Short mmCIF file of C-alpha atoms in Angstrom, two decimals:
data_model
loop_
_atom_site.label_atom_id
_atom_site.label_comp_id
_atom_site.label_asym_id
_atom_site.label_seq_id
_atom_site.Cartn_x
_atom_site.Cartn_y
_atom_site.Cartn_z
CA UNK J 1 35.05 6.52 17.64
CA UNK J 2 32.19 4.29 17.25
CA UNK J 3 28.48 5.67 15.36
CA UNK J 4 25.62 6.38 17.02
CA UNK J 5 22.58 4.16 16.12
CA UNK J 6 20.59 5.83 13.54
CA UNK J 7 16.41 5.47 13.44
CA UNK J 8 14.39 5.81 10.48
CA UNK J 9 11.09 6.83 10.65
CA UNK J 10 8.16 7.39 7.64
CA UNK J 11 6.20 9.95 7.63
CA UNK J 12 2.84 10.30 6.04
CA UNK J 13 2.48 14.30 6.02
CA UNK J 14 5.40 16.90 5.98
CA UNK J 15 3.35 18.55 8.89
CA UNK J 16 4.63 15.72 10.94
CA UNK J 17 8.43 17.30 10.37
CA UNK J 18 9.44 20.66 10.98
CA UNK J 19 10.47 22.76 8.76
CA UNK J 20 13.80 23.78 10.45
CA UNK J 21 14.62 20.48 10.67
CA UNK J 22 13.80 19.49 7.27
CA UNK J 23 15.60 22.46 5.55
CA UNK J 24 18.75 22.02 7.82
CA UNK J 25 19.72 19.09 6.11
CA UNK J 26 17.76 19.88 2.53
CA UNK J 27 19.30 23.23 2.25
CA UNK J 28 21.72 24.20 5.13
CA UNK J 29 22.97 26.92 2.65
CA UNK J 30 19.87 28.89 2.85
CA UNK J 31 20.21 29.37 6.83
CA UNK J 32 21.81 33.17 6.19
CA UNK J 33 18.48 33.78 3.78
CA UNK J 34 20.14 33.41 0.74
CA UNK J 35 18.76 31.05 -2.22
CA UNK J 36 18.84 27.44 -1.39
CA UNK J 37 20.60 25.49 -4.45
CA UNK J 38 17.55 23.47 -4.96
CA UNK J 39 14.19 25.00 -4.41
CA UNK J 40 12.56 21.85 -5.01
CA UNK J 41 13.71 19.85 -2.41
CA UNK J 42 12.64 22.58 0.11
CA UNK J 43 10.10 22.29 2.88
CA UNK J 44 8.09 25.10 1.50
CA UNK J 45 8.09 23.54 -1.83
CA UNK J 46 7.18 19.83 -1.15
CA UNK J 47 4.59 21.08 1.55
CA UNK J 48 2.78 22.98 -1.73
CA UNK J 49 2.64 19.74 -3.41
CA UNK J 50 1.09 17.82 -0.41
CA UNK J 51 -1.01 20.85 0.89
CA UNK J 52 -2.61 21.67 -2.36
CA UNK J 53 -3.59 17.60 -2.87
CA UNK J 54 -1.14 16.95 -5.97
CA UNK J 55 0.46 14.78 -3.86
CA UNK J 56 -1.64 12.16 -1.42
CA UNK J 57 -4.63 10.49 -1.56
CA UNK J 58 -5.59 9.57 -5.58
CA UNK J 59 -2.34 10.98 -7.01
CA UNK J 60 -0.54 7.73 -7.33
CA UNK J 61 1.79 9.61 -4.80
CA UNK J 62 1.23 8.58 -1.24
CA UNK J 63 4.01 10.08 1.01
CA UNK J 64 6.28 8.32 3.09
CA UNK J 65 8.96 11.16 4.27
CA UNK J 66 11.81 9.95 5.59
CA UNK J 67 14.49 10.62 8.65
CA UNK J 68 17.26 9.54 10.00
CA UNK J 69 17.83 10.22 13.77
CA UNK J 70 21.19 9.99 15.54
CA UNK J 71 21.87 10.91 19.06
CA UNK J 72 18.80 12.69 19.52
CA UNK J 73 19.00 14.80 16.16
CA UNK J 74 17.99 14.44 12.66
CA UNK J 75 20.54 13.63 10.13
CA UNK J 76 19.01 13.15 7.26
CA UNK J 77 15.58 13.32 5.28
CA UNK J 78 14.42 11.80 1.77
CA UNK J 79 10.94 12.37 -0.61
CA UNK J 80 10.27 9.12 -0.22
CA UNK J 81 6.85 8.08 -2.35
CA UNK J 82 4.67 5.09 -2.77
CA UNK J 83 3.58 4.57 -6.30
CA UNK J 84 0.92 3.17 -7.93
CA UNK J 85 1.90 4.26 -11.95
CA UNK J 86 4.88 5.54 -13.24
CA UNK J 87 3.92 8.70 -14.17
CA UNK J 88 5.35 11.54 -13.59
CA UNK J 89 8.75 9.95 -13.06
CA UNK J 90 10.91 11.34 -16.23
CA UNK J 91 12.92 8.75 -15.90
CA UNK J 92 10.75 5.93 -17.84
CA UNK J 93 10.13 1.94 -16.31
CA UNK J 94 6.95 1.08 -17.76
CA UNK J 95 8.42 -1.39 -19.55
CA UNK J 96 9.99 -2.84 -16.39
CA UNK J 97 6.43 -3.06 -15.25
CA UNK J 98 4.34 -4.26 -18.12
CA UNK J 99 7.07 -7.54 -18.57
CA UNK J 100 7.31 -8.18 -15.14
CA UNK J 101 3.41 -8.10 -14.93
CA UNK J 102 3.27 -10.19 -18.12
CA UNK J 103 5.21 -12.61 -16.16
CA UNK J 104 2.82 -12.54 -13.52
CA UNK J 105 4.53 -10.64 -10.97
CA UNK J 106 3.24 -7.55 -9.38
CA UNK J 107 4.81 -4.12 -10.20
CA UNK J 108 3.00 -1.40 -8.22
CA UNK J 109 3.24 -0.48 -5.91
CA UNK J 110 6.69 0.53 -5.30
CA UNK J 111 8.76 3.04 -3.78
CA UNK J 112 10.38 6.44 -5.39
CA UNK J 113 12.72 9.15 -3.99
CA UNK J 114 12.15 11.71 -6.21
CA UNK J 115 10.07 15.50 -6.05
CA UNK J 116 7.01 14.53 -8.16
CA UNK J 117 6.55 15.84 -11.60
CA UNK J 118 10.09 17.58 -11.86
CA UNK J 119 12.85 16.17 -13.89
CA UNK J 120 15.05 18.24 -12.02
CA UNK J 121 19.00 16.89 -11.20
CA UNK J 122 19.78 17.00 -6.74
CA UNK J 123 20.35 15.58 -3.75
CA UNK J 124 17.68 13.04 -2.95
CA UNK J 125 19.56 11.76 0.49
CA UNK J 126 19.04 15.18 2.03
CA UNK J 127 21.90 15.25 4.76
CA UNK J 128 22.75 17.75 7.60
CA UNK J 129 26.34 18.74 6.84
CA UNK J 130 29.26 16.51 8.14
CA UNK J 131 26.65 13.39 8.17
CA UNK J 132 26.69 12.78 4.39
CA UNK J 133 28.28 9.32 4.32
CA UNK J 134 26.54 7.98 7.63
CA UNK J 135 23.14 9.73 6.82
CA UNK J 136 23.25 8.44 3.18
CA UNK J 137 24.06 5.29 4.16
CA UNK J 138 21.23 5.42 6.78
CA UNK J 139 18.67 6.75 4.07
CA UNK J 140 19.25 4.16 1.59
CA UNK J 141 19.50 0.92 3.75
CA UNK J 142 15.99 2.37 5.31
CA UNK J 143 14.78 2.56 2.13
CA UNK J 144 15.56 -0.89 1.03
CA UNK J 145 14.45 -2.54 4.03
CA UNK J 146 10.69 -0.87 3.51
CA UNK J 147 10.65 -2.49 0.20
CA UNK J 148 11.57 -5.76 1.50
CA UNK J 149 9.31 -5.92 4.69
CA UNK J 150 6.39 -5.03 2.76
CA UNK J 151 6.88 -7.22 -0.60
CA UNK J 152 7.11 -4.29 -2.96
CA UNK J 153 9.07 -4.61 -6.29
CA UNK J 154 11.24 -1.65 -6.24
CA UNK J 155 12.96 1.22 -5.01
CA UNK J 156 13.78 3.96 -7.51
CA UNK J 157 15.79 7.12 -7.00
CA UNK J 158 15.49 9.60 -9.70
CA UNK J 159 17.52 12.68 -10.97
CA UNK J 160 19.64 11.93 -8.13
CA UNK J 161 23.92 13.38 -8.02
CA UNK J 162 26.55 12.37 -9.63
CA UNK J 163 28.05 11.33 -6.05
CA UNK J 164 24.85 9.78 -4.95
CA UNK J 165 25.04 7.78 -8.17
CA UNK J 166 28.08 6.51 -7.40
CA UNK J 167 27.72 5.95 -3.04
CA UNK J 168 24.47 4.15 -3.96
CA UNK J 169 26.21 1.94 -6.81
CA UNK J 170 28.66 0.67 -4.14
CA UNK J 171 25.77 0.07 -1.65
CA UNK J 172 24.52 -2.33 -4.51
CA UNK J 173 21.88 -0.16 -5.97
CA UNK J 174 21.55 -0.61 -10.19
CA UNK J 175 23.18 2.99 -11.83
CA UNK J 176 20.71 4.29 -14.63
CA UNK J 177 22.08 7.40 -17.26
CA UNK J 178 19.50 9.26 -19.37
CA UNK J 179 20.01 13.26 -20.62
CA UNK J 180 18.66 16.20 -20.96
CA UNK J 181 19.76 19.24 -22.61
CA UNK J 182 21.15 22.71 -20.50
CA UNK J 183 22.74 25.54 -21.66
CA UNK J 184 25.66 26.50 -19.77
CA UNK J 185 26.37 30.70 -19.24
CA UNK J 186 30.49 30.95 -19.58
CA UNK J 187 30.11 34.05 -18.48
CA UNK J 188 28.60 35.81 -20.97
CA UNK J 189 28.36 39.43 -20.60
CA UNK J 190 25.57 39.64 -22.46
CA UNK J 191 23.28 37.36 -24.84
CA UNK J 192 25.30 38.75 -28.14
CA UNK J 193 27.86 37.52 -26.15
CA UNK J 194 26.90 33.65 -26.36
CA UNK J 195 26.09 34.62 -30.37
CA UNK J 196 29.63 35.50 -30.75
CA UNK J 197 29.98 31.70 -29.29
CA UNK J 198 27.98 29.86 -32.52
CA UNK J 199 28.51 28.94 -35.84
CA UNK J 200 27.16 31.99 -38.46
CA UNK J 201 24.48 30.36 -39.54
CA UNK J 202 23.28 29.57 -36.39
CA UNK J 203 23.37 33.02 -34.83
CA UNK J 204 21.45 33.93 -37.89
CA UNK J 205 18.81 31.40 -37.05
CA UNK J 206 18.72 32.67 -33.37
CA UNK J 207 18.64 36.35 -34.18
CA UNK J 208 15.67 36.04 -37.04
CA UNK J 209 13.74 33.75 -34.00
CA UNK J 210 13.92 36.76 -31.12
CA UNK J 211 12.83 38.95 -33.93
CA UNK J 212 9.85 36.97 -35.09
CA UNK J 213 9.08 35.94 -31.70
CA UNK J 214 9.07 39.80 -30.92
CA UNK J 215 6.45 40.27 -33.25
CA UNK J 216 3.26 38.72 -32.28
CA UNK J 217 1.73 42.13 -31.05
CA UNK J 218 2.91 42.76 -27.64
CA UNK J 219 5.25 43.59 -24.68
CA UNK J 220 7.44 40.28 -23.24
CA UNK J 221 7.77 41.01 -19.31
CA UNK J 222 10.05 39.14 -16.91
CA UNK J 223 8.35 38.70 -13.46
CA UNK J 224 9.43 37.59 -10.10
CA UNK J 225 8.87 38.05 -6.35
CA UNK J 226 6.21 40.88 -5.67
CA UNK J 227 5.92 41.73 -9.27
CA UNK J 228 3.81 38.78 -9.83
CA UNK J 229 -0.20 39.33 -8.69
CA UNK J 230 -2.42 36.65 -8.15
CA UNK J 231 -4.43 37.47 -11.69
CA UNK J 232 -1.12 36.40 -13.17
CA UNK J 233 -1.89 32.95 -11.63
CA UNK J 234 -5.27 32.23 -13.58
CA UNK J 235 -3.38 32.93 -17.15
CA UNK J 236 -0.45 30.16 -16.15
CA UNK J 237 -3.12 28.06 -14.56
CA UNK J 238 -4.84 28.19 -17.97
CA UNK J 239 -1.59 28.01 -19.72
CA UNK J 240 -0.47 24.96 -17.33
CA UNK J 241 -3.77 22.76 -18.16
CA UNK J 242 -3.77 23.03 -22.24
CA UNK J 243 0.01 21.88 -21.78
CA UNK J 244 -0.98 19.33 -19.08
CA UNK J 245 -4.00 18.14 -21.17
CA UNK J 246 -2.06 17.69 -25.03
CA UNK J 247 1.15 16.39 -23.00
CA UNK J 248 0.29 14.45 -20.14
CA UNK J 249 -3.96 13.80 -20.34
CA UNK J 250 -4.12 15.48 -17.26
CA UNK J 251 -2.37 18.21 -15.12
CA UNK J 252 -0.76 16.85 -12.61
CA UNK J 253 -0.86 19.82 -10.34
CA UNK J 254 -4.08 21.32 -8.76
CA UNK J 255 -5.53 24.58 -9.19
CA UNK J 256 -4.48 24.96 -5.83
CA UNK J 257 -1.05 24.51 -6.12
CA UNK J 258 -0.29 28.17 -7.86
CA UNK J 259 -2.55 29.92 -4.96
CA UNK J 260 -0.12 28.56 -3.10
CA UNK J 261 3.15 28.96 -4.62
CA UNK J 262 1.91 32.78 -4.96
CA UNK J 263 1.60 33.42 -0.94
CA UNK J 264 5.08 30.72 -0.45
CA UNK J 265 6.97 30.64 -3.41
CA UNK J 266 7.01 34.05 -5.05
CA UNK J 267 10.52 34.93 -4.71
CA UNK J 268 11.54 31.38 -5.84
CA UNK J 269 9.26 31.88 -9.15
CA UNK J 270 10.23 33.80 -12.69
CA UNK J 271 7.35 34.27 -14.68
CA UNK J 272 7.98 35.11 -18.60
CA UNK J 273 4.63 36.56 -20.02
CA UNK J 274 3.83 37.52 -23.62
CA UNK J 275 0.64 40.19 -22.86
CA UNK J 276 -1.05 41.90 -25.44
CA UNK J 277 -2.97 44.89 -24.36
CA UNK J 278 -3.07 44.12 -20.51
CA UNK J 279 -3.90 40.31 -20.95
CA UNK J 280 -0.80 37.22 -21.39
CA UNK J 281 -1.30 35.24 -24.11
CA UNK J 282 1.57 32.98 -23.63
CA UNK J 283 3.58 32.43 -20.61
CA UNK J 284 6.77 30.06 -18.92
CA UNK J 285 7.08 29.52 -15.41
CA UNK J 286 10.97 28.73 -13.61
CA UNK J 287 11.88 27.94 -10.26
CA UNK J 288 15.18 30.20 -9.31
CA UNK J 289 18.01 28.29 -7.54
CA UNK J 290 21.47 29.67 -6.27
CA UNK J 291 23.23 29.10 -9.33
CA UNK J 292 20.63 27.52 -11.71
CA UNK J 293 17.77 28.45 -13.27
CA UNK J 294 14.85 25.98 -13.30
CA UNK J 295 12.77 25.97 -16.41
CA UNK J 296 9.19 24.04 -15.58
CA UNK J 297 5.79 24.92 -17.26
CA UNK J 298 4.79 26.87 -20.71
CA UNK J 299 1.55 27.48 -22.22
CA UNK J 300 -0.21 29.66 -24.68
CA UNK J 301 -3.56 30.68 -25.77
CA UNK J 302 -2.52 31.92 -29.15
CA UNK J 303 -0.19 30.17 -31.20
CA UNK J 304 2.61 32.81 -32.15
CA UNK J 305 5.60 31.82 -34.55
CA UNK J 306 8.92 31.19 -32.33
CA UNK J 307 6.91 32.29 -28.99
CA UNK J 308 7.82 29.21 -27.14
CA UNK J 309 11.82 29.76 -28.31
CA UNK J 310 11.74 32.90 -26.61
CA UNK J 311 9.97 32.51 -23.34
CA UNK J 312 11.47 29.16 -22.66
CA UNK J 313 14.62 29.43 -23.79
CA UNK J 314 15.93 32.60 -24.39
CA UNK J 315 14.49 34.61 -22.09
CA UNK J 316 15.78 32.30 -19.42
CA UNK J 317 18.97 32.81 -21.20
CA UNK J 318 18.74 36.53 -20.59
CA UNK J 319 17.66 36.31 -16.64
CA UNK J 320 20.42 33.92 -16.41
CA UNK J 321 23.11 36.62 -17.43
CA UNK J 322 21.59 39.14 -15.84
CA UNK J 323 21.62 37.21 -12.91
CA UNK J 324 24.88 35.45 -12.91
CA UNK J 325 23.37 32.14 -12.84
CA UNK J 326 25.36 29.40 -14.55
CA UNK J 327 23.46 27.02 -15.78
CA UNK J 328 19.32 26.84 -17.37
CA UNK J 329 17.86 23.17 -16.95
CA UNK J 330 15.25 23.31 -19.44
CA UNK J 331 13.15 20.50 -18.64
CA UNK J 332 13.36 16.82 -20.01
CA UNK J 333 13.56 15.92 -23.19
CA UNK J 334 13.58 17.94 -26.67
CA UNK J 335 16.05 17.27 -29.09
CA UNK J 336 15.15 21.26 -30.77
CA UNK J 337 16.70 22.47 -27.18
CA UNK J 338 20.47 21.51 -29.52
CA UNK J 339 20.29 23.82 -31.79
CA UNK J 340 19.68 26.78 -29.70
CA UNK J 341 22.45 25.91 -27.50
CA UNK J 342 21.17 23.52 -24.76
CA UNK J 343 23.61 20.78 -25.02
CA UNK J 344 23.15 16.94 -23.79
CA UNK J 345 23.94 16.31 -20.36
CA UNK J 346 23.86 12.83 -18.05
CA UNK J 347 20.82 12.85 -15.54
CA UNK J 348 21.29 9.86 -13.38
CA UNK J 349 19.06 7.37 -11.27
CA UNK J 350 19.01 3.86 -8.43
CA UNK J 351 17.36 1.40 -8.61
CA UNK J 352 16.47 -1.70 -6.41
CA UNK J 353 14.81 -4.56 -7.62
CA UNK J 354 13.55 -7.07 -5.56
CA UNK J 355 12.71 -10.02 -7.68
CA UNK J 356 16.50 -11.79 -8.82
CA UNK J 357 14.96 -12.72 -12.05
CA UNK J 358 14.23 -9.04 -12.99
CA UNK J 359 17.06 -7.55 -11.27
CA UNK J 360 19.14 -9.62 -13.72
CA UNK J 361 17.66 -8.71 -16.82
CA UNK J 362 17.58 -4.70 -15.73
CA UNK J 363 20.77 -4.94 -15.27
CA UNK J 364 21.63 -6.36 -18.60
CA UNK J 365 19.40 -3.77 -19.99
CA UNK J 366 21.05 -0.63 -17.76
CA UNK J 367 24.69 -1.74 -19.00
CA UNK J 368 23.73 -1.31 -23.02
CA UNK J 369 21.66 1.72 -22.02
CA UNK J 370 24.22 3.60 -20.44
CA UNK J 371 26.91 3.11 -23.38
CA UNK J 372 24.18 4.03 -25.91
CA UNK J 373 23.31 7.48 -23.90
CA UNK J 374 27.15 8.22 -23.74
CA UNK J 375 27.66 7.82 -27.37
CA UNK J 376 24.45 10.46 -28.05
CA UNK J 377 25.57 12.46 -26.07
CA UNK J 378 29.03 12.60 -27.73
CA UNK J 379 26.99 13.21 -31.29
CA UNK J 380 24.49 15.40 -30.15
CA UNK J 381 26.84 17.72 -29.10
CA UNK J 382 29.04 17.43 -31.93
CA UNK J 383 26.06 18.68 -33.76
CA UNK J 384 25.24 21.20 -31.64
CA UNK J 385 25.74 25.36 -32.61
CA UNK J 386 29.11 26.17 -31.26
CA UNK J 387 32.12 26.99 -33.05
CA UNK J 388 34.55 23.88 -33.67
CA UNK J 389 36.49 25.02 -30.85
CA UNK J 390 33.57 26.06 -28.52
CA UNK J 391 32.27 22.34 -28.57
CA UNK J 392 35.83 20.99 -27.98
CA UNK J 393 35.62 22.78 -25.38
CA UNK J 394 32.20 21.69 -24.01
CA UNK J 395 33.65 18.11 -24.78
#
């Protein structure tokens, strides 16, 4: 039976796409009212980025959302952006751009299929159930054709999943492997159950860090849903601004994003706040998926020893154990996570390069990089805090 022709359409605002249509592709598992696996590709999250002007004119992230339609039905969507820089991506291609421009080429603008400012693995070619292969192929071909027709240097698909990596590579995109640190809940009954899986020395270190953190002079709270109040976002915004200014030079999200998050995303969010005399002095913001907790932002107005580890890592573990979540993704980079039970985990991206010379050079680079990352993951895992038998099981 012949497949119906697929039509690709580019939309410059999510307002041009019905929310139910988008979510039918992005998170069909949530149609019954349950949590989506990936809160970041939901209509409400991406719309919050757009409505808050965190993406759009002047940000370097210009929306070009894709839809794939067949026989009167949308079978796939993708969060596609025209990029004028490489900021907020976390899979770095700055050196590719610099090399190409030194050779006389024009690297920017480029196309990016990604969730802006969000180094979280998930589906990037969002297809309606039953249309995975057809929808994914149409979205890949549509994005490549858009880049070719407009003389753009490249297309990048960042933090895609393994299935998409394999399918994209089969369609001619170049695969790339990088790594992050994730904590896996091995059905621990409680935090002590996790500690029992560690070597004695690491177990003692973590207990000491948690004890020291609790001595900051106040109370640590976990807040989600209606327990989050508007005034909490004032503190989160201040923390985010401070951390963003130190890490990236300027924050990616606007203040309006947090106001919209309070209205539309509270049920997807876990705030962990350290409060003294009713005033937050440090905090971490997480998003909650169906089986994962995603650590996103941290900041503080006062420095207290070990409080960062407690709010960002150990409290996330506590929440995940209590709610039966399988994994904590604690964000990009940070080898200090290794000693706290977060093990190196591969992350993936796909790349299409227009210029044959640049494409060949990057292909050689990626081949060597993949081998180096695989070796790093193996070595770093062996240096983790787990008992020897636990390390062997992780490997």
